[in-house]
Coordinates of C-alpha atoms in Angstrom, one line a residue:
X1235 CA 96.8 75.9 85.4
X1236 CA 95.6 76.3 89.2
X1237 CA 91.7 77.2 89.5
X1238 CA 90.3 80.4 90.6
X1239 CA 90.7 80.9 94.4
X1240 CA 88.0 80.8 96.9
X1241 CA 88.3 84.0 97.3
X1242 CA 87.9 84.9 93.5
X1243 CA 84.7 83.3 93.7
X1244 CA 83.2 85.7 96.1
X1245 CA 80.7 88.2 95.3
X1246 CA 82.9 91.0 93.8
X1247 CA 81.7 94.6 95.0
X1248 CA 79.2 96.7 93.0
X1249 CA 80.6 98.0 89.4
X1250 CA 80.3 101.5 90.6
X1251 CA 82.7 101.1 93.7
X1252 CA 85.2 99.2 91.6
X1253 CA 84.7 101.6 89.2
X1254 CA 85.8 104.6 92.2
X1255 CA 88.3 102.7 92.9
X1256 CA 90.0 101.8 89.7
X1257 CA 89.9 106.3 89.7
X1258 CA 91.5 106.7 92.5
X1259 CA 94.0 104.2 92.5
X1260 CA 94.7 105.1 88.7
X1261 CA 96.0 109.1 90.0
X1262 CA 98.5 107.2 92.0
X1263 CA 100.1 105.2 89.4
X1264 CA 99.7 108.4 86.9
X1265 CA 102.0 110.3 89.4
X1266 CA 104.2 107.4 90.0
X1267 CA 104.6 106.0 86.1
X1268 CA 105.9 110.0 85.3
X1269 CA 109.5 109.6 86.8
X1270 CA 110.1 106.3 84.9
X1271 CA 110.7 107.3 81.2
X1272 CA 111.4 110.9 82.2
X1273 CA 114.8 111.1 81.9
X1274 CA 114.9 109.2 78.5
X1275 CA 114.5 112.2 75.8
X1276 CA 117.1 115.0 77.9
X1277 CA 120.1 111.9 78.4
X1278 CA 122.0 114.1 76.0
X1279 CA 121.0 117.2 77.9
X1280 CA 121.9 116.0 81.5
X1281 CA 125.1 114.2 80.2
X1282 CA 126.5 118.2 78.6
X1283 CA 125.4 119.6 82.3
X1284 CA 127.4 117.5 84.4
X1285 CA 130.1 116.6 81.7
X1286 CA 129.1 112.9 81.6
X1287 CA 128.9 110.8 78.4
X1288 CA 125.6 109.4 77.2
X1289 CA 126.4 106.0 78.0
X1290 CA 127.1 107.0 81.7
X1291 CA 123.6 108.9 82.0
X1292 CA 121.9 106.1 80.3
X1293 CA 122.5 103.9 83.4
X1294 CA 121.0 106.1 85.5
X1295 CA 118.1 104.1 84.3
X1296 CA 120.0 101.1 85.4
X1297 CA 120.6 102.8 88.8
X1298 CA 116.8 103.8 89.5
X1299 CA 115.3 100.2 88.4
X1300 CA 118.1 98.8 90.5
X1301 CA 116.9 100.5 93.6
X1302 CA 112.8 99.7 92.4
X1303 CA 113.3 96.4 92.4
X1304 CA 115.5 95.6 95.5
X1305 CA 113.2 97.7 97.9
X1306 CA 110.6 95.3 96.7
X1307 CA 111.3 92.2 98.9
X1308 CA 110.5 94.7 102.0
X1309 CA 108.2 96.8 100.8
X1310 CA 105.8 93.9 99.8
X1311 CA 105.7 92.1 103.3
X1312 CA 105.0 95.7 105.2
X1313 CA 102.2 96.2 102.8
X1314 CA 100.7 92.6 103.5
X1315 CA 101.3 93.8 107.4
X1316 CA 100.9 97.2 108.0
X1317 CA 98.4 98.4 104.9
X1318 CA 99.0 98.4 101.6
X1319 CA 96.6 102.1 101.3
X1320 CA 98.6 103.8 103.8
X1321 CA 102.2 102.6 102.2
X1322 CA 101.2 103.7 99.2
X1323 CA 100.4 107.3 100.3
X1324 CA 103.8 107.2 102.1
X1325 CA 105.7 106.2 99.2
X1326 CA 104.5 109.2 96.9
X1327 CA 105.3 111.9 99.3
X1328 CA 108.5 110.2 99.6
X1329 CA 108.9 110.4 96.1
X1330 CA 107.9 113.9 95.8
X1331 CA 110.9 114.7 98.2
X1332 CA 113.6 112.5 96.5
X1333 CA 112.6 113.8 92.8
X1334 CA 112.4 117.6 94.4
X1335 CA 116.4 116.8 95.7
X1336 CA 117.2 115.3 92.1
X1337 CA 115.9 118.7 90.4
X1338 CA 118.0 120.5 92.7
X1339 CA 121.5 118.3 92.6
X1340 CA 124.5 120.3 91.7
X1341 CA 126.5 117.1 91.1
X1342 CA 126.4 114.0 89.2
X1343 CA 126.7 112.2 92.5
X1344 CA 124.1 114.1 94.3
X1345 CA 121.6 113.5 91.8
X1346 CA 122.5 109.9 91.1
X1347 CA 121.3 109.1 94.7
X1348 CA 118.6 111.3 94.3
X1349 CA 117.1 109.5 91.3
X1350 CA 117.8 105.9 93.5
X1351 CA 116.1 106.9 96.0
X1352 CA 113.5 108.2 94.2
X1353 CA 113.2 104.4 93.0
X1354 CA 112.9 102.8 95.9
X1355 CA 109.7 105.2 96.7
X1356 CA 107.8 104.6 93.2
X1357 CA 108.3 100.7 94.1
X1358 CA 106.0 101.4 96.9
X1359 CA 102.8 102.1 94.5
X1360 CA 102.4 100.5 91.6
X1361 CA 103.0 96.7 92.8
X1362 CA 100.8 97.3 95.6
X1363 CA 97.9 99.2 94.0
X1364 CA 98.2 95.7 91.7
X1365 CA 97.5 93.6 94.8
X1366 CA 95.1 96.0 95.9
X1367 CA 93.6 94.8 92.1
X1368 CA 94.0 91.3 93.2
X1369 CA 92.4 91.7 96.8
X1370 CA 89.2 93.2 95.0
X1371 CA 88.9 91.9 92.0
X1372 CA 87.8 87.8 90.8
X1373 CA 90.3 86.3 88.7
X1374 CA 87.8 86.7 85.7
X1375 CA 88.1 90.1 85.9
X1376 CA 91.1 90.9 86.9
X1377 CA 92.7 91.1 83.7
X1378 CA 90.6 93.7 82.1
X1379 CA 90.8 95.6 85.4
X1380 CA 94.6 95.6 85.5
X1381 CA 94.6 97.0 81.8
X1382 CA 92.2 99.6 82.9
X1383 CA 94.9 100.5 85.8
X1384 CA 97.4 100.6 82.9
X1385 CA 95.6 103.1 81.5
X1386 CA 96.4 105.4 83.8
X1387 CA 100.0 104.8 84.4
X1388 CA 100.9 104.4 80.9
X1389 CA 99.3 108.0 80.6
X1390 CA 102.1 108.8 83.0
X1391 CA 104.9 107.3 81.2
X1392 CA 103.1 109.6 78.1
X1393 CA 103.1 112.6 79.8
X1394 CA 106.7 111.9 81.7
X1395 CA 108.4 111.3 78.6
X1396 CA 106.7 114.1 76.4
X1397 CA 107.0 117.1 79.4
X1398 CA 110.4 115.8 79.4
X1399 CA 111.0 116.5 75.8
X1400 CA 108.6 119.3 75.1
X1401 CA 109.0 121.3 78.1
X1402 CA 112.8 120.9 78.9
X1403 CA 113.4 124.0 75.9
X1404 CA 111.3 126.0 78.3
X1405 CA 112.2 125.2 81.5
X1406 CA 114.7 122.8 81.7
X1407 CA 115.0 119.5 82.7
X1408 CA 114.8 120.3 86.1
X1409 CA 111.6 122.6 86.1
X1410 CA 110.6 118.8 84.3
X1411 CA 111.3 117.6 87.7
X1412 CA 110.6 119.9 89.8
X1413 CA 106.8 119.4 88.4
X1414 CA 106.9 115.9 89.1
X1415 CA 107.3 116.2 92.6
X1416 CA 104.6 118.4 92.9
X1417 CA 102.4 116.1 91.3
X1418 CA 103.8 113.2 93.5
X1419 CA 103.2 115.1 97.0
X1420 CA 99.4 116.0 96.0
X1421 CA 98.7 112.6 94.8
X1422 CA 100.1 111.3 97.7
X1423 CA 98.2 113.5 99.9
X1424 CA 94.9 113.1 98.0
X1425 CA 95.2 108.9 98.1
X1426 CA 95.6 109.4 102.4
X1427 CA 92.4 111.3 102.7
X1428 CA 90.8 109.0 100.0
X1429 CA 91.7 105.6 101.5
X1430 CA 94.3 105.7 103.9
X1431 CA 93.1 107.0 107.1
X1432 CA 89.9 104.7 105.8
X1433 CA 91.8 101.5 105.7
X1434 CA 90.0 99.6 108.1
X1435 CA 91.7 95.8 106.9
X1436 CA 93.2 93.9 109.9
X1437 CA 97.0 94.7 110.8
X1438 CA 99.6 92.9 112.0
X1439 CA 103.2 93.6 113.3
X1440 CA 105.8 93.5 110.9
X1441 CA 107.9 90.4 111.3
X1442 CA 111.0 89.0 108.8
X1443 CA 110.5 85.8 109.9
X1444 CA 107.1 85.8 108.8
X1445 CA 107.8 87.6 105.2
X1446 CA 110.8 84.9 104.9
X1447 CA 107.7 82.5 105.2
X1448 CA 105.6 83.9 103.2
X1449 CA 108.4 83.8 100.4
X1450 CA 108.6 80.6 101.0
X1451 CA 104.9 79.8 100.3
X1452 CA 104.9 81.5 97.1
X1453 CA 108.1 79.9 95.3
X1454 CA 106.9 76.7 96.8
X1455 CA 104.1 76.8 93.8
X1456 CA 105.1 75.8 90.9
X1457 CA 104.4 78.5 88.7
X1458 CA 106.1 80.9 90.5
X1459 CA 109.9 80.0 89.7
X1460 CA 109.1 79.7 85.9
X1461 CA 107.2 83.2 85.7
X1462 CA 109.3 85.1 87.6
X1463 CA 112.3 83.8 85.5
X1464 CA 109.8 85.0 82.3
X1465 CA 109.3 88.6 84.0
X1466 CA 113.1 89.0 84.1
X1467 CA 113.8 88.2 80.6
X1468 CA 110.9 90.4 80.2
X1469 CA 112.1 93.4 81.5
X1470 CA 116.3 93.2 80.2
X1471 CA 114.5 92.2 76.5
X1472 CA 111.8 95.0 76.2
X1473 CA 113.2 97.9 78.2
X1474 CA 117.0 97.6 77.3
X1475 CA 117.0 99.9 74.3
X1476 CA 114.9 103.0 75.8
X1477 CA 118.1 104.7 77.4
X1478 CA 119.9 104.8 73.7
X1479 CA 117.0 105.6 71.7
X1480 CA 117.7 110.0 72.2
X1481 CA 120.8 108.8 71.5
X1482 CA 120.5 106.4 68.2
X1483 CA 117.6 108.7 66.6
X1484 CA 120.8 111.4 67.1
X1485 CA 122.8 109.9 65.3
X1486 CA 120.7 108.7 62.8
X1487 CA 118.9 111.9 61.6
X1488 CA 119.6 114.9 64.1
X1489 CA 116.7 114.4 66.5
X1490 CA 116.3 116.7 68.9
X1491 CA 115.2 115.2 72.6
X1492 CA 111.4 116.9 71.3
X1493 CA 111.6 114.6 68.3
X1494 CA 113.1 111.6 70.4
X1495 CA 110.2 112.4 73.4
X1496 CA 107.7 111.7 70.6
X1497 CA 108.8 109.1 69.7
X1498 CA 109.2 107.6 73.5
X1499 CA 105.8 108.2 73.9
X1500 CA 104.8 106.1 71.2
X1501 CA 105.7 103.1 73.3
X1502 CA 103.0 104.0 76.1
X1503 CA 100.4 105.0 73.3
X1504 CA 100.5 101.2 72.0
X1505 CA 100.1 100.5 75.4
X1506 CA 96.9 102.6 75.9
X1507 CA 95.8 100.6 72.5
X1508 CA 96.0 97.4 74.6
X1509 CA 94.6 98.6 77.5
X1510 CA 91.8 99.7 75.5
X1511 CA 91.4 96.3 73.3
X1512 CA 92.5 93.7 76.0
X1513 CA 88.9 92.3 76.8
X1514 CA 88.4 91.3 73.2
X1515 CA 91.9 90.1 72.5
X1516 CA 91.4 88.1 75.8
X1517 CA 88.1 87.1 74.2
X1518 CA 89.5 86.3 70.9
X1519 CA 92.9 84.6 71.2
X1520 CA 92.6 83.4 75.3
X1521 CA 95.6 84.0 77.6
X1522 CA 97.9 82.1 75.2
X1523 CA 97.6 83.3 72.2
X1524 CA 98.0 86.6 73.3
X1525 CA 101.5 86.2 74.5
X1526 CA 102.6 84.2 71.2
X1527 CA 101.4 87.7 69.2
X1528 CA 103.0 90.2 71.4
X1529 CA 106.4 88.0 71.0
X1530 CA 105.9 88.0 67.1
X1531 CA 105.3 91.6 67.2
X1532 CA 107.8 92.2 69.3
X1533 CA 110.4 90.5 67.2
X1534 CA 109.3 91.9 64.2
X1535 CA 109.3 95.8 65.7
X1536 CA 112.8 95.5 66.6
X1537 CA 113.6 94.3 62.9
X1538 CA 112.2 97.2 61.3
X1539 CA 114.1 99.6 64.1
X1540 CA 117.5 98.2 63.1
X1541 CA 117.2 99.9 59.5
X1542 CA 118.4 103.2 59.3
X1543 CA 115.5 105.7 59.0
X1544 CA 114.4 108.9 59.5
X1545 CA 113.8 109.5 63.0
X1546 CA 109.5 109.9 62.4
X1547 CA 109.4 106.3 60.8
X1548 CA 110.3 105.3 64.2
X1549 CA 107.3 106.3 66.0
X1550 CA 104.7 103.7 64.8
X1551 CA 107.5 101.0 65.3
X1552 CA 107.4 102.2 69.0
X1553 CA 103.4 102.1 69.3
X1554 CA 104.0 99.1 68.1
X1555 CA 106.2 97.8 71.0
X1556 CA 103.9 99.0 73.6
X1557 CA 101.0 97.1 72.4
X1558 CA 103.0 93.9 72.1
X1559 CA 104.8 94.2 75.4
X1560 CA 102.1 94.6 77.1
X1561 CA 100.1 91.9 75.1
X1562 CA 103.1 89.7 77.8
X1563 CA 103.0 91.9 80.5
X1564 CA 99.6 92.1 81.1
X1565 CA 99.3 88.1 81.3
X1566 CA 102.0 87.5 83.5
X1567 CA 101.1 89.9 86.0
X1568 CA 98.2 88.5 86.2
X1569 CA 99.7 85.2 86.9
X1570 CA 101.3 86.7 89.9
X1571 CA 98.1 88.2 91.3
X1572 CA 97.5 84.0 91.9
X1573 CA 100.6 82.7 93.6
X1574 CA 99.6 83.5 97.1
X1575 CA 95.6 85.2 98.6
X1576 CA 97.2 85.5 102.0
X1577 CA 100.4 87.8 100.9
X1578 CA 99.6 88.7 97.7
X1579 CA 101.6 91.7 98.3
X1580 CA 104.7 90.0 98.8
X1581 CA 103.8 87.9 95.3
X1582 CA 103.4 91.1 93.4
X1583 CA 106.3 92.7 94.8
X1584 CA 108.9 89.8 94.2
X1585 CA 107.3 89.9 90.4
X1586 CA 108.2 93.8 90.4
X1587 CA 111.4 93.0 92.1
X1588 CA 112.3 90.6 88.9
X1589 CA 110.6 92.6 86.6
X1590 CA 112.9 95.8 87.7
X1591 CA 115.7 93.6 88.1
X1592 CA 116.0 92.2 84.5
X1593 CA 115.1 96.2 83.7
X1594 CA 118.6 97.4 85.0
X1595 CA 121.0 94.4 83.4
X1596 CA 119.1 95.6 80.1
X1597 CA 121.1 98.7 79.3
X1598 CA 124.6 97.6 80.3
X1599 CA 123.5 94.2 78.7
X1600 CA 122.4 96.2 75.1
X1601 CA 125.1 98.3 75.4
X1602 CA 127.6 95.6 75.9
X1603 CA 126.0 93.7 72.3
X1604 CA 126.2 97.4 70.6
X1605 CA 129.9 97.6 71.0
X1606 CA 130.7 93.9 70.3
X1607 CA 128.1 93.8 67.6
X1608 CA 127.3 96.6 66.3
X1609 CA 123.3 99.1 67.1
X1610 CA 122.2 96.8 64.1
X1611 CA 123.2 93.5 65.5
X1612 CA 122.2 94.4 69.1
X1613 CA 118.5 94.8 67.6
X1614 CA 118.3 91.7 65.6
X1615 CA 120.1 89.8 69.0
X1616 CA 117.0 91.3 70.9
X1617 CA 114.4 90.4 68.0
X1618 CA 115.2 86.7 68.5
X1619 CA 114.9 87.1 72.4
X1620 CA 111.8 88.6 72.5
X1621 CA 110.4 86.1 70.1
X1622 CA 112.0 83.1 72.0
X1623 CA 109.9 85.1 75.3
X1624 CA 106.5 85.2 73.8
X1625 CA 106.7 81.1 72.4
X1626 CA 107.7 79.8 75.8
X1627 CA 106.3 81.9 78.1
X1628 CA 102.6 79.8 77.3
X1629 CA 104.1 76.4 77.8
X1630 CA 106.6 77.3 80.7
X1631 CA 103.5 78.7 82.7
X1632 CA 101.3 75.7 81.2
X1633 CA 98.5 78.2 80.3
X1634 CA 95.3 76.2 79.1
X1635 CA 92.8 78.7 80.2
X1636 CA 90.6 79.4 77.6
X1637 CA 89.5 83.0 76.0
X1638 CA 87.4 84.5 78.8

């Protein structure tokens, strides 16, 4: 594995500013993570509204990851050029506006593009509040300080998937939404005053030709093909099934979308119990051995979910899930905080691009498998993928750093 950077090896800024800034960037990716799991309880709801089956709802989730991850290859150079602060800010209060027309659409059609639009906006925060990570933080560090951001944005995913459930009832799915933008435009407004009109780092014009370069320079290393190819299978393996869960715990025992929003959550809960442990599993099993027990989990999650159950028993299998993806995740991501110092924005955003990517071919992909083989056979298919992901991935990326 390549060294640490030069510029990892610089004196990092005191723990108090990091600690400010891990704050402030964390209220951005709360406000962006709430839009992505949304949706995923009230798919039987929206599909009775606008007379669509569930299957055809489901890949609006398809649609919006679609549009995340192909805005990603420009949205990562202007960041590197322009500032990656002031995109950010811009990106939210885009989002507020796209999300706003989505709670508003009085056609499939209309809200369709809504919610793709609405993806390319949320691709402009996360992946570049991650380089922002990588700009400040020492490789050492960076780690623990990503799963510290996590925090924050898998508290969005909580909240996006529970308001969706618990709150639809009450005011629909579309006050759901309509709340989300609000939350998107102040965040977005807050993060400008905070560091945007601050941003005093050196700008440039943007230029293709020099993004095309920069691209260029990062595949050129020789980590970058294999872990972006890992970050693909990553996101089609452990975010195909989220559209069908409302849809299987249904079927399976009468859930309502409250019942099936609980148990959606329980996916960003194991997360949080990640974000929370990573330095000592870091400590304990190194870079390595952390990815070989999130596959194993993994595997073994999906297993139990394939036996019919009531729809509770599925909660703890979901917690479950979130701690092992992210037990993956978290390593990779920081393996693309290295490929490049000088566009590490671009880096990032390819890695989101792939990520997102694999992300949409996972529905159509698990939905394809569910009618060929069966819900049951579908989830034992995946439990040998994600097992396959987390005993490669170490060896494909030639990891040998040891626990930090």
């Amino acid at each position: 594995m390549l060294a640490p950077s030069p510029a990892d090896s610089e004196a990092a800024p005191s723990p108090a500013a990091l600690t400010r800034f891990l704050i402030i960037v964390g209220f951005c990716g709360f406000a962006s993570a709430l839009s992505m799991r949304t949706l995923d309880p009230v798919m039987p709801l929206i599909a009775v509204e606008f007379e669509r089956s569930v299957v055809e709802v489901a890949l609006l989730t398809t649609w919006f990851t679609f549009f995340y991850a192909f805005g990603q290859p420009i949205l990562g150079p202007i960041g590197d050029a322009f500032s990656k602060p002031r995109l950010i800010s811009l990106a939210l209060v885009a989002m507020s506006a796209t999300t706003a027309v989505a709670a508003a659409a009085g056609s499939f059609g209309l809200f369709s593009v809504a919610r793709g639009l609405t993806g390319i906006a949320a691709g402009g925060v996360i992946p570049l509040v991650i380089a922002m990570i990588g700009d400040r933080f020492p490789y050492e560090q960076r780690q623990v300080a990503l799963a510290r951001f996590m925090v924050a944005t898998l508290t969005g995913q909580i909240m996006g998937g529970l308001a969706s459930g618990v709150l639809s009832p009450l005011i629909g799915w579309r006050g759901v939404l309509s709340v989300i933008a609000a939350i998107a435009g102040v965040s977005g407004i807050v993060f400008y005053l905070a560091m945007g009109r601050r941003d005093v780092s050196k700008r440039r014009p943007f230029s293709i030709g020099q993004a095309i370069a920069n691209y260029r320079d990062i595949l050129a290393n020789p980590r970058a093909l294999p872990l972006y190819l890992l970050v693909a299978c990553e996101g089609a393996l452990a975010f195909g099934f989220f559209p069908y869960v409302a849809a299987i715990l249904l079927a399976r025992d009468g859930a309502t979308s409250v019942e099936a929003g609980i148990v959606i959550t329980g996916y960003a809960i194991g997360g949080m119990i990640f974000a929370f442990s990573a330095k000592w599993i870091l400590k304990s099993l190194g870079e390595k051995g952390m990815i070989r027990l999130g596959g194993v989990i993994l595997c073994l999650c999906f297993l139990l979910f394939s036996i019919p159950a009531p729809w509770w028993t599925a909660l703890p299998i979901f917690m479950m899930i979130g701690f092992g993806v992210y037990n993956i995740h978290n390593n990779l991501q920081t393996q693309a905080t290295t490929l490049s110092e000088t566009a590490r924005g671009s880096s990032v955003a390819l890695f989101a691009c792939l990520l997102f990517a694999g992300s949409a071919c996972g529905p159509p992909l698990v939905g394809l498998l569910m009618r060929l083989a069966g819900e049951s056979g579908a989830l034992l298919l995946y439990a040998a993928g994600v097992l396959a992901l987390g005993l490669s991935a170490p060896r494909l990326l030639k990891l040998d750093r040891k626990a930090n």
